[in-house]
CSV table of C-alpha atoms and ligand atoms in Angstrom, one decimal:
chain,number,residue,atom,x,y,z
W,10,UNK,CA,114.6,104.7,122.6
W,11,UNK,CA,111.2,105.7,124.2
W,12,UNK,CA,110.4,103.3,126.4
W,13,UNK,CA,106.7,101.3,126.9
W,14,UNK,CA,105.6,103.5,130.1
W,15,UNK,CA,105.0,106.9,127.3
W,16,UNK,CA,102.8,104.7,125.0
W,17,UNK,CA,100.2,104.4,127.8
W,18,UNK,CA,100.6,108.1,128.0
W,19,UNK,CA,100.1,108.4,124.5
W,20,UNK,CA,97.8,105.8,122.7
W,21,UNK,CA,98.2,105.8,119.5
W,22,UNK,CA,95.6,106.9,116.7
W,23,UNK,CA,93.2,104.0,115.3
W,24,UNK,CA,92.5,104.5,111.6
W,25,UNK,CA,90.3,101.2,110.6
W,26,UNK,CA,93.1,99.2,112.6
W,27,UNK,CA,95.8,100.5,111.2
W,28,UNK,CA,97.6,101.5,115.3
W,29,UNK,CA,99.7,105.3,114.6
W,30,UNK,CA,102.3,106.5,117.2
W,31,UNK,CA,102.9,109.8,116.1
W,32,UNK,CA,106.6,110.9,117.0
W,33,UNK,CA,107.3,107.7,118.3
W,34,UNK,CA,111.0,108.2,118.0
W,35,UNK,CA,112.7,111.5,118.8
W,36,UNK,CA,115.1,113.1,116.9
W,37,UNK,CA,118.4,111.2,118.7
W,38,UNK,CA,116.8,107.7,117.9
W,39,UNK,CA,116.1,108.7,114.1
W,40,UNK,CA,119.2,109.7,113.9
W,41,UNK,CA,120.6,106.5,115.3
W,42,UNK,CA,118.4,104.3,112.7
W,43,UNK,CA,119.7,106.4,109.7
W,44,UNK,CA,123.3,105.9,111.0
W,45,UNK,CA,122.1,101.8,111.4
W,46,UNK,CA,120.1,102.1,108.2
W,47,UNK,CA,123.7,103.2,106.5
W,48,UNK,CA,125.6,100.2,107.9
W,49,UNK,CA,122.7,97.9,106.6
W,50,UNK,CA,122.9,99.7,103.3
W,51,UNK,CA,126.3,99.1,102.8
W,52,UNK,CA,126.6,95.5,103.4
W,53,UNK,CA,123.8,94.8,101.3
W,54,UNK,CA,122.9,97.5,98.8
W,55,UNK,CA,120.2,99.3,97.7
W,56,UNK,CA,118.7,97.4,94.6
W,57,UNK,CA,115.9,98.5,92.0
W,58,UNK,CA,113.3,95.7,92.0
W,59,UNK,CA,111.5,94.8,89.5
W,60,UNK,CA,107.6,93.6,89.6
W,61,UNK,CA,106.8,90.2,88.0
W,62,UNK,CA,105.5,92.0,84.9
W,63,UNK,CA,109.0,93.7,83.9
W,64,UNK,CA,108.4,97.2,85.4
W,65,UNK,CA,110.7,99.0,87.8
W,66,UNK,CA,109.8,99.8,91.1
W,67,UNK,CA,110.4,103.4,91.8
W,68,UNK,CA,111.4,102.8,95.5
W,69,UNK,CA,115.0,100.8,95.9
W,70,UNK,CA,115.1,98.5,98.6
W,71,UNK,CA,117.1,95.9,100.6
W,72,UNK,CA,116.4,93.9,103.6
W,73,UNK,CA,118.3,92.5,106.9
W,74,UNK,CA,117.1,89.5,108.8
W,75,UNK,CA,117.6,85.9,108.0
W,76,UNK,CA,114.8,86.1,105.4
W,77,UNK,CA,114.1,89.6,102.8
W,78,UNK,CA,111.9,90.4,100.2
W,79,UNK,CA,112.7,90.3,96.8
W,80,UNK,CA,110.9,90.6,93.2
W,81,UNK,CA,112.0,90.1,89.9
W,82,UNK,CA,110.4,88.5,86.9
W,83,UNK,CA,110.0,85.6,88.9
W,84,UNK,CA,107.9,87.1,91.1
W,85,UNK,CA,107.2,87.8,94.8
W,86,UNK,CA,108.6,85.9,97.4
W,87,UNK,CA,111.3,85.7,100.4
W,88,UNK,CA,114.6,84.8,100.4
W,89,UNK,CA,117.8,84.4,102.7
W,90,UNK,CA,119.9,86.2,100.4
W,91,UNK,CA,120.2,89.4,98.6
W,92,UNK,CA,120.3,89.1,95.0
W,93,UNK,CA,124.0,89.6,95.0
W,94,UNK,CA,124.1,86.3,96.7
W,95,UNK,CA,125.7,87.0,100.5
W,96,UNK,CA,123.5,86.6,103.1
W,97,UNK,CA,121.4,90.1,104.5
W,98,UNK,CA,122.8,91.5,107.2
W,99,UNK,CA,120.9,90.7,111.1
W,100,UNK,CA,118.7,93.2,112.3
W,101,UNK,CA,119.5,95.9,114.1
W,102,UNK,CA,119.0,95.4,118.1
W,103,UNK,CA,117.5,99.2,118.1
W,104,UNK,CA,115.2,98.1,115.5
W,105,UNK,CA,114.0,94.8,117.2
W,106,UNK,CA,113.6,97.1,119.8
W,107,UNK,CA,110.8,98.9,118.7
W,108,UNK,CA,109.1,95.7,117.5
W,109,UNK,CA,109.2,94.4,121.1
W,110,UNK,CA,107.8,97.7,122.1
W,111,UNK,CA,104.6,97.7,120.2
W,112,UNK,CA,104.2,94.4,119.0
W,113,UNK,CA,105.6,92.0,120.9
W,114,UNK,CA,108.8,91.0,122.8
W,115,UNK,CA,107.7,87.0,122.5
W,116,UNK,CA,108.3,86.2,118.6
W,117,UNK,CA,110.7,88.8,117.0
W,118,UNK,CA,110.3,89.7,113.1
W,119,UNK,CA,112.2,87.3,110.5
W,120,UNK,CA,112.6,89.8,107.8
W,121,UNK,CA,113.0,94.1,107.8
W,122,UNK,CA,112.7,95.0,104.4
W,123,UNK,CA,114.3,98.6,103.7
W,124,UNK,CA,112.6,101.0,101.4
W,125,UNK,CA,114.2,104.2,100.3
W,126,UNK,CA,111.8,106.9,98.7
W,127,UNK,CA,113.3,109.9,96.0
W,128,UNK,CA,111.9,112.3,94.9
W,129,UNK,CA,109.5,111.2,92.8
W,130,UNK,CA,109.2,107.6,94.3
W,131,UNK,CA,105.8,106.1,95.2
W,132,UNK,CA,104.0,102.8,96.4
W,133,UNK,CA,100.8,101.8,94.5
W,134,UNK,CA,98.1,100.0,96.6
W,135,UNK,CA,98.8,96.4,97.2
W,136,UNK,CA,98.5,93.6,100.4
W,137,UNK,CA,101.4,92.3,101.9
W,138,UNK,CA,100.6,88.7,101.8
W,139,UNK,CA,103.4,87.1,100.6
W,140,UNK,CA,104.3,86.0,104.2
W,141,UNK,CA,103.4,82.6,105.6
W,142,UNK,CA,101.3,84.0,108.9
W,143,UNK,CA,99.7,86.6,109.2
W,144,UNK,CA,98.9,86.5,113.0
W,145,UNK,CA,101.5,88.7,113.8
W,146,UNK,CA,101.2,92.4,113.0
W,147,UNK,CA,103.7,94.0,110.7
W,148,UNK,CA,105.3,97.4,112.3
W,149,UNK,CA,106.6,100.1,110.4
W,150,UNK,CA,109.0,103.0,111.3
W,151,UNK,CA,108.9,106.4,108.8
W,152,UNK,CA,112.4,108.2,108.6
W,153,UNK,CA,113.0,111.3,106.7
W,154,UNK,CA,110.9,113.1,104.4
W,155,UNK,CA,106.8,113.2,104.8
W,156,UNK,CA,105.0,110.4,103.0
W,157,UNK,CA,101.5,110.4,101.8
W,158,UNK,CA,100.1,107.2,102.9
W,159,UNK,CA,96.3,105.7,101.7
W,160,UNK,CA,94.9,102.7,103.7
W,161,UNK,CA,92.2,101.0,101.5
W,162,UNK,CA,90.2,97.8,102.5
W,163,UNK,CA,90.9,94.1,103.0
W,164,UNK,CA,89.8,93.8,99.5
W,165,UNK,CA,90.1,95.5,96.4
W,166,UNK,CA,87.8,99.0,95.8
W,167,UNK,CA,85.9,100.8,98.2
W,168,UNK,CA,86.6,104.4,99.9
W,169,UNK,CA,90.4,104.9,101.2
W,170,UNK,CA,91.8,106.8,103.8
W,171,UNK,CA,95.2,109.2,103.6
W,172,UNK,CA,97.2,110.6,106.5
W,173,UNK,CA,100.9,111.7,106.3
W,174,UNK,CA,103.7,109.9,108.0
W,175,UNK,CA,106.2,112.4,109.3
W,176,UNK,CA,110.0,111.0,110.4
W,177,UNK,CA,109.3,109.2,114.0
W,178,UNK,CA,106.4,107.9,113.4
W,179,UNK,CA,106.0,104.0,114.0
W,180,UNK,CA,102.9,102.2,112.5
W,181,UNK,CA,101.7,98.8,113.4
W,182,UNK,CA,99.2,96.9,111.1
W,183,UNK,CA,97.5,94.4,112.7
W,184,UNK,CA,94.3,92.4,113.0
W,185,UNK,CA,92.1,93.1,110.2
W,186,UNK,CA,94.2,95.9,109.0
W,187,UNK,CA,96.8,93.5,108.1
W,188,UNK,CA,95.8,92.1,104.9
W,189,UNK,CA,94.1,95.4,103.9
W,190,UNK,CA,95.0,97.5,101.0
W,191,UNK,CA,97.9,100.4,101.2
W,192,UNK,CA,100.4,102.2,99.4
W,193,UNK,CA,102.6,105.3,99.7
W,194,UNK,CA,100.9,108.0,97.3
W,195,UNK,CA,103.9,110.4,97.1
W,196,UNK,CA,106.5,112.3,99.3
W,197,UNK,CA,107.2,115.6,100.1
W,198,UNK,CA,111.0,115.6,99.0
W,199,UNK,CA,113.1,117.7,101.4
W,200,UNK,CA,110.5,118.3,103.8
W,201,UNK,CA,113.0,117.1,107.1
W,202,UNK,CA,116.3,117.2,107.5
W,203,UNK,CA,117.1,114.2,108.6
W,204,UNK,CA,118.5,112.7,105.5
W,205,UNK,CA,120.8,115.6,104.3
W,206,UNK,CA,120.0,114.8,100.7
W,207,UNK,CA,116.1,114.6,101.0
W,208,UNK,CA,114.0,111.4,100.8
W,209,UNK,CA,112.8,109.0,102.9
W,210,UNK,CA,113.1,105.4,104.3
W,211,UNK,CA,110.5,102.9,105.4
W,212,UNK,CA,111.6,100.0,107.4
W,213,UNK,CA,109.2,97.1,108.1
W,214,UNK,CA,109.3,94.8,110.3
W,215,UNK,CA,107.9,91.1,109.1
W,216,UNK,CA,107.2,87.8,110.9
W,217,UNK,CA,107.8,85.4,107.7
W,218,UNK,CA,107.7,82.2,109.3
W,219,UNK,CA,104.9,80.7,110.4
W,220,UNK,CA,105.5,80.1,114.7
W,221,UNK,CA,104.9,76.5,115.3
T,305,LIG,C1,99.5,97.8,106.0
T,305,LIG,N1,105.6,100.1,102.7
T,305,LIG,O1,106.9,97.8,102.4
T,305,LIG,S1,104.5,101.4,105.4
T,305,LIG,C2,105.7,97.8,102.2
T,305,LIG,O2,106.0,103.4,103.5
T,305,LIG,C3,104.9,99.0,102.3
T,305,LIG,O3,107.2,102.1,102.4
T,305,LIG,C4,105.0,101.4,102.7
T,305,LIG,O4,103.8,99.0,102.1
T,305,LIG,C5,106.1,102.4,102.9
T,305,LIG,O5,105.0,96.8,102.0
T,305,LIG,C6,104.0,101.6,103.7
T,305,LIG,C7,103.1,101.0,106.2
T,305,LIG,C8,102.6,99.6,106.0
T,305,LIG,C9,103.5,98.6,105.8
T,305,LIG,C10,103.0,97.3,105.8
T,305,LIG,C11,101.6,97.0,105.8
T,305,LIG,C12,101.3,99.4,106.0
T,305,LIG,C13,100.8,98.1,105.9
T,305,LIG,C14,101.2,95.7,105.8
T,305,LIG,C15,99.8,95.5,105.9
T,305,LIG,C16,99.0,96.6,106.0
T,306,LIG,FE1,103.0,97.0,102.0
């Protein structure tokens, strides 16, 4: 795990708040959060969610941490267990990790929600705001295939901005950025070989709770 001296070295890229470390993570870490990914993955599986509306999401997801996000036709919301009922697994110390890293060490993320991207999988533009605070930044580590990824506004409309995510590259939302628009336009299946059978996965790190 890189460790905080090489972030002064390298600032990361400001895009309208939105903080990018390029190639945060080197190829041995990646590897290790696929491997930790897996164990996640397989004691609380992938699901398909479904938005409040009836429509299936085309990314699959799961979560670890005492709280993960769910949707179905009752809507948006967290919840301490997976929708097979056990409780989601704790997150990874590698993962917390990186939060400490570039967010902070202080208050450490209730929730990492797991997205997994196919082939044709995208991410329409929405706000995360189904959190109660939204002090805390929300940090995000790309693994696997390229994604296209738009950053809009703190409100609906106006001009967007696209860059691509690459496998390594941890992005922390924060400030004003963190209730603006964003979505994952499309990826560029088989474009690493990290995952042997293309695709990619998006973890996110959340604080849920409000810190009293
Ligand atoms: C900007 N995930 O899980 S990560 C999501 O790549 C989500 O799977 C995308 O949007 C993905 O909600 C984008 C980057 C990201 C994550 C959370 C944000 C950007 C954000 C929260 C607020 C603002
Ligand atoms: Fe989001």
């Amino acid at each position: 795990m890189p460790k905080e001296a090489e972030l002064t070295e390298v600032p990361p890229l400001n895009i309208r708040g939105f903080k990018v470390y390029k190639g945060f993570l080197n190829r041995a870490s990646q590897e290790q959060l696929v491997a930790e990914s897996r164990a996640l993955a397989t004691e609380a599986p992938f699901f398909q969610p479904t938005t409040p509306s009836g429509k299936p999401m085309s990314v699959k997801m799961t979560s670890a941490g005492r709280l993960g996000w769910v949707t179905d036709r009752t809507g948006y919301r967290y919840q301490t267990a997976h929708p097979r009922g056990q409780s989601w697994p704790e997150i990874p110390n590698v993962i917390l990790n990186i939060w400490s890293a570039v967010a902070s060490p202080d208050r450490l993320p209730d929730s990492c929600l797991m997205n997994f991207y196919g082939a044709d999988a995208r991410m329409g533009l929405h706000q995360d705001k189904d959190e109660g605070d939204f002090e805390w930044p929300v940090v995000s580590v790309s693994l696997g295939d390229d994604a296209l990824f738009r950053m809009g506004n703190p409100t609906r409309g106006g001009k967007t901005e696209s860059i691509w995510l690459t496998s390594g590259d941890v992005v922390v939302m924060g400030g004003d950025a963190r209730l603006s628009y964003h979505g994952i336009d499309r990826i560029r299946f088989q474009s690493s070989s990290l995952l042997p059978k293309g695709g990619r996965i998006n973890l996110t790190l959340r604080v849920v709770d409000q810190t009293s």
